[in-house]
Amino acid sequence: MSLIERDLAVIWHPYTQMKTARPPVPIVKGEGTCLYSEDGKKYIDAISSWWVNIHGHSHPYIAQKVAEQLNKLEHAIFAGFTHPGAVELAERLLAILPANQAKAFYSDNGSTAVEVAIKMCLQYWYNKGEQRTKILAFKNAYHGDTFGAMSVSGRSAFTAAFDSLLFEVEFIDLPSADNIESIKSLISGMRNELSCFIFEPLVQGSAGMIMYEAAHLNELMAHCRQEKVLLIADEVFTGFGRTGKAFASSHVQVQPDIMCFSKGLTGGTMAFGLTTCTREIYNAFLSDDRMKTLFHGHSYTANPVACAAALASLDLFLEPSTQENINRIADNHRAFAAKVTGHRSLKTTRQTGTILALEWETGNNTSYFSSLRDKLYDYFLDAGIILRPLGNIVYILPPYCITNAELDYIYSTIEQALDEI
Ligand SMILES: Cc1ncc(COP(=O)(O)O)c(C=O)c1O
C-alpha cells in the first residue's frame, strides 16, 4: 500500500472534508523554503506551513540544538521543577517584548496560549473581587479552536455547530477614522463589566488577511486602558517578524497587558505556546489564599526540547540578516502588488510586512467555501507552490529565507493564474 492509501485508511486531517478533499501530498523531506514529496516533487512552501516556519525547513542550527537537548533532558514536570532552557527563553524573550511584560507562562500551541490569557484576565478580576466577566473582541477574529478561543473568535462556519455553547462576547468592528469614536463610547458604556479586550494586532489572519491601521489600534488600546479593560495582544500569527517589525505590538505605543505567542516561536519546529503578562496581573494571583492560584497547566508545559527549538529560532531571528530578509520580502511584495494592481481578475491587494494578500474578483462576496478557492489551490499545487487561499483571497507568507528567484516564480505563477482563472 502507498503512504497515501495507508493515510486514508487511518487518518482524519484537520480542516478537511474527508469525503471530497484531494488525497494528501506525502511529504518526506523539508529543506529551506521547500518541501519534497515521496515521488521527488518539490513544493515551495509559500505559506510557511500554516504560518509557523520562519527560517526554512529542517534548519541545521535548530536541528543541532534540538538534538543536543534530546541527549540531555527530554522532559521534566514543570510544577515544582524548572530547567535552564525555560528560564533562559523567558529571560531573552521578555528582554525584547514591550517593557511592561514581566512573566512567562508556557503551554502547547496558539489556542492554549489564548486560553491562558483569557483565564488570567477573568481570574485577575475575580481575585480582586470585581464582577467583570465580559470580553471584547473584533468581529471576524480568529483566536483558535478550543472552546474559550472559539468563544472569543467571530461566529462563522467554523463555530456554527457550537455557537449555542460558546460564552457571550461583545464583538466590535475593526477601528477606522469613521467609527473609532462610536466604538470608544460603546466600550465606555460597558466599562464596569468588561474584563478584557483580545485582538489580533494589525492583521486578522484567518479572516482573510484583513488589515487595519496601527494608529487606530493604538487609540482603541489607550481608551481600553483608561477604562481599565485589560489588553490581550494575540501575536500567535503576527509575532516574530511577520508584520515587518519583531512584533505587531512594536507598531503601537500602548503596551498590552498580556501577549500570546506560538507558530514562529520555535521557527516551526515544535508545538509550543507562550503567554506573557505584566507584573500587575501576576501580582493579583499572589496570596496566602490558595484559591487565588492560576489553576492551569499542561503535561508538556515548558517542554525542554521545545524550549531548545525556541532558543535556537530566537538566535536566528536576532541575526541582522533575518531583518534584512524581512525587509527584502516586504519590498518584493510591494513591487509585485504595484505591478498587478488594476488587473481585471483582481479586486484588491493589501500588505503588511511579509504578508501579501490578493483578493480575486468573484462578482460576489468573499466566502471561505468559494469554488474558486479549490481551483486556485490545485493550480498552485500543480505548479509546485503551496498557497492555501482563504476563499478568494490568495496570500503569500513565506519563510524569511526565501530567495528572490523563488519569490519571482510565485509571483509569475500568480500572474498566470490571474490571466487564466
Ligand atoms: C491569531 C491566532 N491566534 C491563535 C491561533 C491558534 O493557534 P493554534 O492553531 O496553534 O492553536 C491562530 C492560528 O491560526 C491564530 O492565527
Short mmCIF file of C-alpha atoms and ligand atoms in Angstrom, two decimals:
data_model
loop_
_atom_site.label_atom_id
_atom_site.label_comp_id
_atom_site.label_asym_id
_atom_site.label_seq_id
_atom_site.Cartn_x
_atom_site.Cartn_y
_atom_site.Cartn_z
CA MET A 1 0.00 0.00 0.00
CA SER A 2 1.21 3.52 -0.74
CA LEU A 3 1.61 6.10 2.01
CA ILE A 4 -1.50 7.87 0.71
CA GLU A 5 -3.57 4.68 0.90
CA ARG A 6 -2.31 3.94 4.40
CA ASP A 7 -3.06 7.54 5.39
CA LEU A 8 -6.59 7.41 4.05
CA ALA A 9 -7.19 4.17 5.95
CA VAL A 10 -6.35 5.61 9.38
CA ILE A 11 -6.04 9.42 9.40
CA TRP A 12 -8.54 12.25 9.89
CA HIS A 13 -6.95 15.51 8.69
CA PRO A 14 -7.53 19.00 10.13
CA TYR A 15 -9.89 21.44 8.39
CA THR A 16 -10.53 18.80 5.73
CA GLN A 17 -13.78 17.47 4.33
CA MET A 18 -12.51 13.92 4.06
CA LYS A 19 -15.19 12.92 1.56
CA THR A 20 -14.28 15.43 -1.13
CA ALA A 21 -10.72 16.57 -0.45
CA ARG A 22 -7.99 15.60 -2.86
CA PRO A 23 -5.63 12.99 -1.34
CA PRO A 24 -2.90 14.45 0.88
CA VAL A 25 0.55 15.08 -0.60
CA PRO A 26 3.00 12.70 1.09
CA ILE A 27 5.93 14.83 2.28
CA VAL A 28 9.17 13.11 3.22
CA LYS A 29 11.73 15.91 3.36
CA GLY A 30 11.99 19.63 4.06
CA GLU A 31 14.89 21.90 3.20
CA GLY A 32 15.00 25.70 3.12
CA THR A 33 11.79 27.07 1.64
CA CYS A 34 10.84 23.73 0.12
CA LEU A 35 9.02 20.53 0.99
CA TYR A 36 9.65 17.36 -1.05
CA SER A 37 7.12 14.63 -1.70
CA GLU A 38 7.70 10.89 -1.81
CA ASP A 39 7.93 10.93 -5.60
CA GLY A 40 10.58 13.68 -5.52
CA LYS A 41 8.37 16.64 -6.46
CA LYS A 42 9.44 19.94 -4.93
CA TYR A 43 6.93 22.37 -3.38
CA ILE A 44 7.76 25.95 -2.40
CA ASP A 45 6.12 26.45 0.98
CA ALA A 46 4.74 29.93 0.30
CA ILE A 47 2.58 29.92 3.45
CA SER A 48 5.27 28.68 5.85
CA SER A 49 3.21 25.55 6.65
CA TRP A 50 0.26 27.31 8.28
CA TRP A 51 2.37 30.35 9.16
CA VAL A 52 4.77 28.62 11.55
CA ASN A 53 8.02 28.21 9.65
CA ILE A 54 10.11 31.39 9.69
CA HIS A 55 13.67 30.18 9.00
CA GLY A 56 13.07 27.41 6.45
CA HIS A 57 12.51 23.69 6.92
CA SER A 58 14.84 21.36 8.83
CA HIS A 59 17.16 24.25 9.65
CA PRO A 60 20.51 22.64 10.57
CA TYR A 61 21.16 25.01 13.51
CA ILE A 62 17.77 24.33 15.10
CA ALA A 63 18.15 20.61 14.40
CA GLN A 64 21.54 20.57 16.12
CA LYS A 65 20.25 22.40 19.22
CA VAL A 66 17.21 20.12 19.44
CA ALA A 67 19.42 17.01 19.11
CA GLU A 68 21.78 18.26 21.84
CA GLN A 69 18.81 18.92 24.13
CA LEU A 70 17.32 15.48 23.47
CA ASN A 71 20.53 13.90 24.69
CA LYS A 72 20.48 15.96 27.90
CA LEU A 73 16.87 16.26 29.05
CA GLU A 74 13.79 15.47 27.00
CA HIS A 75 11.16 16.48 29.52
CA ALA A 76 10.55 17.25 33.18
CA ILE A 77 7.40 18.17 35.06
CA PHE A 78 7.19 21.97 35.31
CA ALA A 79 5.13 22.27 38.51
CA GLY A 80 7.65 22.35 41.36
CA PHE A 81 10.59 21.95 38.95
CA THR A 82 12.40 24.10 36.43
CA HIS A 83 15.19 23.77 33.85
CA PRO A 84 17.72 26.08 32.16
CA GLY A 85 16.00 26.31 28.76
CA ALA A 86 12.68 27.53 30.17
CA VAL A 87 14.38 30.22 32.25
CA GLU A 88 16.74 31.39 29.52
CA LEU A 89 13.93 31.57 26.95
CA ALA A 90 11.76 33.66 29.28
CA GLU A 91 14.69 35.97 30.12
CA ARG A 92 15.61 36.51 26.49
CA LEU A 93 12.07 36.96 25.19
CA LEU A 94 10.98 39.32 27.96
CA ALA A 95 14.04 41.43 27.11
CA ILE A 96 12.74 42.08 23.58
CA LEU A 97 9.00 42.29 24.29
CA PRO A 98 7.28 45.55 25.31
CA ALA A 99 8.93 46.66 28.55
CA ASN A 100 5.91 46.01 30.76
CA GLN A 101 5.91 42.24 30.07
CA ALA A 102 7.31 40.58 33.20
CA LYS A 103 6.28 36.92 33.46
CA ALA A 104 6.13 33.97 31.05
CA PHE A 105 3.60 31.12 31.20
CA TYR A 106 4.22 28.21 28.81
CA SER A 107 1.69 25.96 27.10
CA ASP A 108 1.40 23.89 23.94
CA ASN A 109 0.01 25.88 20.99
CA GLY A 110 -1.70 29.10 19.95
CA SER A 111 -5.14 28.12 21.22
CA THR A 112 -3.81 27.20 24.67
CA ALA A 113 -1.79 30.44 24.79
CA VAL A 114 -5.11 32.24 24.24
CA GLU A 115 -6.97 30.11 26.82
CA VAL A 116 -4.33 31.00 29.40
CA ALA A 117 -4.61 34.71 28.54
CA ILE A 118 -8.41 34.69 28.91
CA LYS A 119 -8.21 32.82 32.20
CA MET A 120 -5.57 35.23 33.50
CA CYS A 121 -7.88 38.18 32.78
CA LEU A 122 -11.08 36.67 34.14
CA GLN A 123 -9.36 35.46 37.29
CA TYR A 124 -7.48 38.74 37.71
CA TRP A 125 -10.82 40.47 38.31
CA TYR A 126 -12.18 37.51 40.31
CA ASN A 127 -9.17 37.64 42.61
CA LYS A 128 -9.69 41.37 43.04
CA GLY A 129 -13.34 40.80 43.95
CA GLU A 130 -14.69 42.73 40.94
CA GLN A 131 -17.51 41.43 38.74
CA ARG A 132 -16.01 41.94 35.31
CA THR A 133 -16.81 38.95 33.12
CA LYS A 134 -17.48 40.38 29.68
CA ILE A 135 -14.90 40.07 26.93
CA LEU A 136 -14.45 42.37 23.98
CA ALA A 137 -13.21 41.07 20.61
CA PHE A 138 -13.24 42.03 16.95
CA LYS A 139 -15.83 40.73 14.52
CA ASN A 140 -14.31 38.01 12.30
CA ALA A 141 -11.49 37.44 14.77
CA TYR A 142 -9.78 34.05 14.92
CA HIS A 143 -8.04 33.02 18.14
CA GLY A 144 -8.06 29.22 17.92
CA ASP A 145 -10.18 26.09 18.04
CA THR A 146 -10.53 25.22 21.74
CA PHE A 147 -13.77 26.35 23.36
CA GLY A 148 -12.53 29.53 25.03
CA ALA A 149 -10.55 30.53 21.95
CA MET A 150 -13.58 29.75 19.75
CA SER A 151 -15.79 31.85 22.00
CA VAL A 152 -13.66 34.95 21.51
CA SER A 153 -13.48 34.29 17.76
CA GLY A 154 -16.07 35.58 15.32
CA ARG A 155 -19.08 33.37 14.77
CA SER A 156 -18.60 31.66 11.43
CA ALA A 157 -18.85 28.36 9.57
CA PHE A 158 -16.02 27.16 11.83
CA THR A 159 -18.05 27.69 15.00
CA ALA A 160 -21.61 27.08 13.73
CA ALA A 161 -22.05 23.64 15.31
CA PHE A 162 -21.05 25.02 18.71
CA ASP A 163 -22.46 28.55 18.71
CA SER A 164 -25.08 27.88 21.38
CA LEU A 165 -22.37 26.59 23.73
CA LEU A 166 -19.88 29.43 23.34
CA PHE A 167 -19.77 32.12 26.00
CA GLU A 168 -21.05 35.56 25.10
CA VAL A 169 -18.60 38.09 23.76
CA GLU A 170 -19.05 41.73 22.75
CA PHE A 171 -17.92 41.96 19.14
CA ILE A 172 -16.83 45.29 17.71
CA ASP A 173 -15.89 46.43 14.21
CA LEU A 174 -12.29 46.99 13.25
CA PRO A 175 -11.48 50.62 14.04
CA SER A 176 -11.35 53.25 11.31
CA ALA A 177 -11.41 57.03 11.22
CA ASP A 178 -15.19 56.84 10.72
CA ASN A 179 -16.16 54.59 13.62
CA ILE A 180 -13.49 54.96 16.30
CA GLU A 181 -15.48 57.44 18.39
CA SER A 182 -18.59 55.26 18.39
CA ILE A 183 -16.54 52.16 19.34
CA LYS A 184 -14.97 54.11 22.19
CA SER A 185 -18.35 55.20 23.54
CA LEU A 186 -19.66 51.62 23.24
CA ILE A 187 -16.73 50.49 25.38
CA SER A 188 -17.31 53.25 27.91
CA GLY A 189 -20.94 52.15 28.17
CA MET A 190 -19.76 48.72 29.38
CA ARG A 191 -16.79 50.00 31.36
CA ASN A 192 -17.57 48.25 34.64
CA GLU A 193 -18.38 44.87 33.11
CA LEU A 194 -15.53 44.40 30.66
CA SER A 195 -12.65 42.27 31.82
CA CYS A 196 -10.50 42.36 28.70
CA PHE A 197 -10.16 43.09 25.01
CA ILE A 198 -8.50 40.43 22.86
CA PHE A 199 -7.28 41.30 19.37
CA GLU A 200 -5.03 40.22 16.52
CA PRO A 201 -2.84 43.32 16.18
CA LEU A 202 -2.78 44.86 12.66
CA VAL A 203 -3.76 41.72 10.71
CA GLN A 204 -6.72 39.36 11.13
CA GLY A 205 -5.14 36.27 9.60
CA SER A 206 -7.83 33.63 9.21
CA ALA A 207 -10.48 36.24 8.38
CA GLY A 208 -8.63 36.70 5.08
CA MET A 209 -5.56 38.76 5.98
CA ILE A 210 -7.74 41.73 6.86
CA MET A 211 -5.53 44.68 7.82
CA TYR A 212 -6.16 47.79 9.85
CA GLU A 213 -4.15 50.77 10.95
CA ALA A 214 -1.78 50.84 13.89
CA ALA A 215 -2.84 54.39 14.82
CA HIS A 216 -6.48 53.29 15.24
CA LEU A 217 -5.49 50.23 17.26
CA ASN A 218 -3.32 52.43 19.44
CA GLU A 219 -6.22 54.80 20.10
CA LEU A 220 -8.52 51.90 20.96
CA MET A 221 -5.92 50.38 23.29
CA ALA A 222 -5.41 53.72 25.02
CA HIS A 223 -9.15 54.02 25.56
CA CYS A 224 -9.41 50.49 26.98
CA ARG A 225 -6.52 51.23 29.34
CA GLN A 226 -8.34 54.34 30.52
CA GLU A 227 -11.47 52.25 31.17
CA LYS A 228 -9.41 49.55 32.96
CA VAL A 229 -10.12 46.94 30.31
CA LEU A 230 -7.14 44.56 30.13
CA LEU A 231 -5.47 44.26 26.72
CA ILE A 232 -4.58 40.87 25.21
CA ALA A 233 -2.46 41.09 22.05
CA ASP A 234 -2.77 37.74 20.28
CA GLU A 235 0.55 37.64 18.43
CA VAL A 236 0.31 33.93 17.67
CA PHE A 237 0.38 34.75 13.97
CA THR A 238 1.90 38.25 13.85
CA GLY A 239 4.82 37.61 16.24
CA PHE A 240 8.44 37.14 15.17
CA GLY A 241 8.74 39.46 12.23
CA ARG A 242 5.63 38.77 10.16
CA THR A 243 4.47 42.39 10.10
CA GLY A 244 7.91 43.81 9.31
CA LYS A 245 8.87 44.53 12.93
CA ALA A 246 9.68 41.94 15.60
CA PHE A 247 6.12 42.04 16.94
CA ALA A 248 2.94 43.71 15.67
CA SER A 249 2.81 45.39 19.08
CA SER A 250 6.06 47.14 18.14
CA HIS A 251 3.94 49.29 15.75
CA VAL A 252 1.87 50.82 18.60
CA GLN A 253 2.81 52.90 21.63
CA VAL A 254 0.35 51.48 24.19
CA GLN A 255 1.72 48.26 25.66
CA PRO A 256 -0.64 45.28 26.02
CA ASP A 257 -1.18 43.68 29.43
CA ILE A 258 -0.92 40.17 28.04
CA MET A 259 0.63 38.70 24.90
CA CYS A 260 0.13 35.30 23.23
CA PHE A 261 2.71 33.51 21.07
CA SER A 262 3.08 30.23 19.22
CA LYS A 263 3.66 29.48 15.49
CA GLY A 264 7.01 31.26 14.81
CA LEU A 265 8.11 30.79 18.43
CA THR A 266 10.05 27.60 17.61
CA GLY A 267 10.63 28.52 13.99
CA GLY A 268 8.01 25.95 13.07
CA THR A 269 9.92 23.07 14.65
CA MET A 270 7.82 22.10 17.67
CA ALA A 271 4.35 22.74 19.03
CA PHE A 272 4.73 25.35 21.76
CA GLY A 273 2.74 28.19 23.31
CA LEU A 274 3.63 31.17 25.45
CA THR A 275 1.54 33.73 27.31
CA THR A 276 3.34 36.69 28.87
CA CYS A 277 1.87 39.23 31.28
CA THR A 278 2.64 42.28 33.37
CA ARG A 279 3.74 42.21 36.98
CA GLU A 280 0.39 43.83 37.91
CA ILE A 281 -1.51 40.80 36.58
CA TYR A 282 0.91 38.32 38.11
CA ASN A 283 0.69 40.05 41.49
CA ALA A 284 -3.11 39.64 41.57
CA PHE A 285 -2.54 35.88 41.87
CA LEU A 286 -0.06 36.14 44.78
CA SER A 287 -1.82 35.33 48.02
CA ASP A 288 -1.85 33.13 51.12
CA ASP A 289 -5.29 32.14 49.90
CA ARG A 290 -4.66 29.16 47.59
CA MET A 291 -7.92 29.86 45.77
CA LYS A 292 -6.14 32.74 44.05
CA THR A 293 -3.78 30.35 42.24
CA LEU A 294 -3.91 30.13 38.45
CA PHE A 295 -5.08 26.51 38.20
CA HIS A 296 -3.87 25.85 34.70
CA GLY A 297 -1.14 23.62 33.27
CA HIS A 298 -0.49 21.08 30.55
CA SER A 299 1.54 17.87 30.84
CA TYR A 300 4.12 19.20 28.39
CA THR A 301 4.34 22.73 29.83
CA ALA A 302 7.78 24.21 29.06
CA ASN A 303 8.96 21.06 27.33
CA PRO A 304 12.79 21.39 27.25
CA VAL A 305 13.07 20.29 23.61
CA ALA A 306 10.52 22.93 22.58
CA CYS A 307 12.46 25.50 24.63
CA ALA A 308 15.70 24.49 22.87
CA ALA A 309 13.99 24.87 19.48
CA ALA A 310 12.63 28.28 20.51
CA LEU A 311 16.05 29.45 21.77
CA ALA A 312 17.71 28.34 18.53
CA SER A 313 14.97 30.02 16.49
CA LEU A 314 15.46 33.20 18.54
CA ASP A 315 19.23 33.14 17.82
CA LEU A 316 18.44 33.04 14.10
CA PHE A 317 15.68 35.63 14.41
CA LEU A 318 18.05 38.12 16.07
CA GLU A 319 20.71 37.82 13.35
CA PRO A 320 20.76 41.07 11.33
CA SER A 321 20.35 39.07 8.10
CA THR A 322 16.88 37.98 9.22
CA GLN A 323 15.61 41.57 9.45
CA GLU A 324 17.28 42.26 6.09
CA ASN A 325 15.38 39.31 4.61
CA ILE A 326 12.11 40.54 6.11
CA ASN A 327 12.69 43.96 4.54
CA ARG A 328 13.66 42.36 1.22
CA ILE A 329 10.47 40.26 1.13
CA ALA A 330 8.36 43.31 2.02
CA ASP A 331 10.00 45.31 -0.81
CA ASN A 332 9.43 42.50 -3.32
CA HIS A 333 5.80 42.14 -2.25
CA ARG A 334 5.27 45.89 -2.64
CA ALA A 335 6.69 45.92 -6.16
CA PHE A 336 4.59 42.90 -7.19
CA ALA A 337 1.41 44.36 -5.70
CA ALA A 338 2.01 47.58 -7.64
CA LYS A 339 2.56 45.56 -10.83
CA VAL A 340 -0.69 43.58 -10.65
CA THR A 341 -2.90 46.33 -9.24
CA GLY A 342 -5.70 47.06 -11.72
CA HIS A 343 -5.71 43.52 -13.21
CA ARG A 344 -9.27 42.65 -14.24
CA SER A 345 -9.28 39.47 -12.11
CA LEU A 346 -8.15 41.31 -9.01
CA LYS A 347 -10.41 43.12 -6.58
CA THR A 348 -7.70 44.47 -4.33
CA THR A 349 -4.30 43.81 -2.77
CA ARG A 350 -3.08 44.54 0.74
CA GLN A 351 0.23 44.15 2.50
CA THR A 352 1.72 44.34 5.96
CA GLY A 353 5.43 43.43 6.12
CA THR A 354 5.98 39.91 4.78
CA ILE A 355 2.24 39.26 4.35
CA LEU A 356 0.78 39.97 0.92
CA ALA A 357 -2.91 39.24 0.21
CA LEU A 358 -4.54 39.35 -3.22
CA GLU A 359 -8.31 39.33 -3.35
CA TRP A 360 -9.66 37.69 -6.51
CA GLU A 361 -12.65 39.24 -8.22
CA THR A 362 -15.64 36.91 -7.90
CA GLY A 363 -18.56 39.16 -8.70
CA ASN A 364 -19.95 38.04 -5.33
CA ASN A 365 -18.91 38.47 -1.76
CA THR A 366 -15.95 36.62 -0.34
CA SER A 367 -16.54 33.16 1.11
CA TYR A 368 -14.27 30.55 2.65
CA PHE A 369 -16.17 27.98 0.58
CA SER A 370 -15.81 29.82 -2.73
CA SER A 371 -15.29 27.25 -5.52
CA LEU A 372 -12.58 29.49 -6.86
CA ARG A 373 -10.59 28.55 -3.79
CA ASP A 374 -10.24 24.90 -4.80
CA LYS A 375 -9.33 25.81 -8.37
CA LEU A 376 -6.62 28.19 -7.21
CA TYR A 377 -5.29 25.75 -4.61
CA ASP A 378 -4.97 22.98 -7.21
CA TYR A 379 -3.48 25.32 -9.80
CA PHE A 380 -0.67 26.41 -7.47
CA LEU A 381 -0.07 22.91 -6.13
CA ASP A 382 0.31 21.58 -9.67
CA ALA A 383 2.85 24.35 -10.25
CA GLY A 384 4.79 23.20 -7.16
CA ILE A 385 3.72 26.04 -4.87
CA ILE A 386 1.85 25.67 -1.61
CA LEU A 387 -0.63 28.54 -1.42
CA ARG A 388 -3.79 27.87 0.53
CA PRO A 389 -6.31 30.58 -0.39
CA LEU A 390 -8.83 31.71 2.19
CA GLY A 391 -11.86 31.69 -0.12
CA ASN A 392 -10.98 34.06 -2.95
CA ILE A 393 -8.05 35.55 -1.04
CA VAL A 394 -4.63 34.29 -2.08
CA TYR A 395 -1.90 35.24 0.37
CA ILE A 396 1.86 34.82 0.32
CA LEU A 397 3.57 34.43 3.67
CA PRO A 398 6.95 32.81 3.07
CA PRO A 399 9.78 31.68 5.34
CA TYR A 400 12.23 34.59 5.62
CA CYS A 401 14.99 32.62 3.83
CA ILE A 402 13.01 32.56 0.57
CA THR A 403 15.16 33.64 -2.39
CA ASN A 404 14.24 36.36 -4.87
CA ALA A 405 14.14 33.70 -7.60
CA GLU A 406 11.61 31.67 -5.59
CA LEU A 407 9.54 34.80 -4.95
CA ASP A 408 9.63 35.65 -8.66
CA TYR A 409 8.41 32.16 -9.53
CA ILE A 410 5.50 32.53 -7.08
CA TYR A 411 4.65 35.99 -8.43
CA SER A 412 4.75 34.91 -12.07
CA THR A 413 2.61 31.84 -11.34
CA ILE A 414 0.07 34.10 -9.61
CA GLU A 415 0.09 36.40 -12.65
CA GLN A 416 -0.59 33.41 -14.89
CA ALA A 417 -3.42 32.34 -12.61
CA LEU A 418 -4.86 35.86 -12.76
CA ASP A 419 -4.94 35.58 -16.56
CA GLU A 420 -6.26 32.03 -16.67
CA ILE A 421 -8.65 31.55 -13.74
C1 LIG B 1 -4.15 34.86 15.77
C2 LIG B 1 -4.22 33.39 16.10
N1 LIG B 1 -4.43 33.01 17.37
C3 LIG B 1 -4.48 31.72 17.72
C4 LIG B 1 -4.35 30.72 16.78
C5 LIG B 1 -4.44 29.28 17.18
O1 LIG B 1 -3.20 28.67 17.14
P1 LIG B 1 -3.08 27.08 17.06
O2 LIG B 1 -3.51 26.68 15.70
O3 LIG B 1 -1.62 26.80 17.33
O4 LIG B 1 -3.96 26.53 18.14
C6 LIG B 1 -4.12 31.07 15.44
C7 LIG B 1 -3.97 30.03 14.41
O5 LIG B 1 -4.03 30.26 13.23
C8 LIG B 1 -4.07 32.44 15.09
O6 LIG B 1 -3.89 32.84 13.82
#
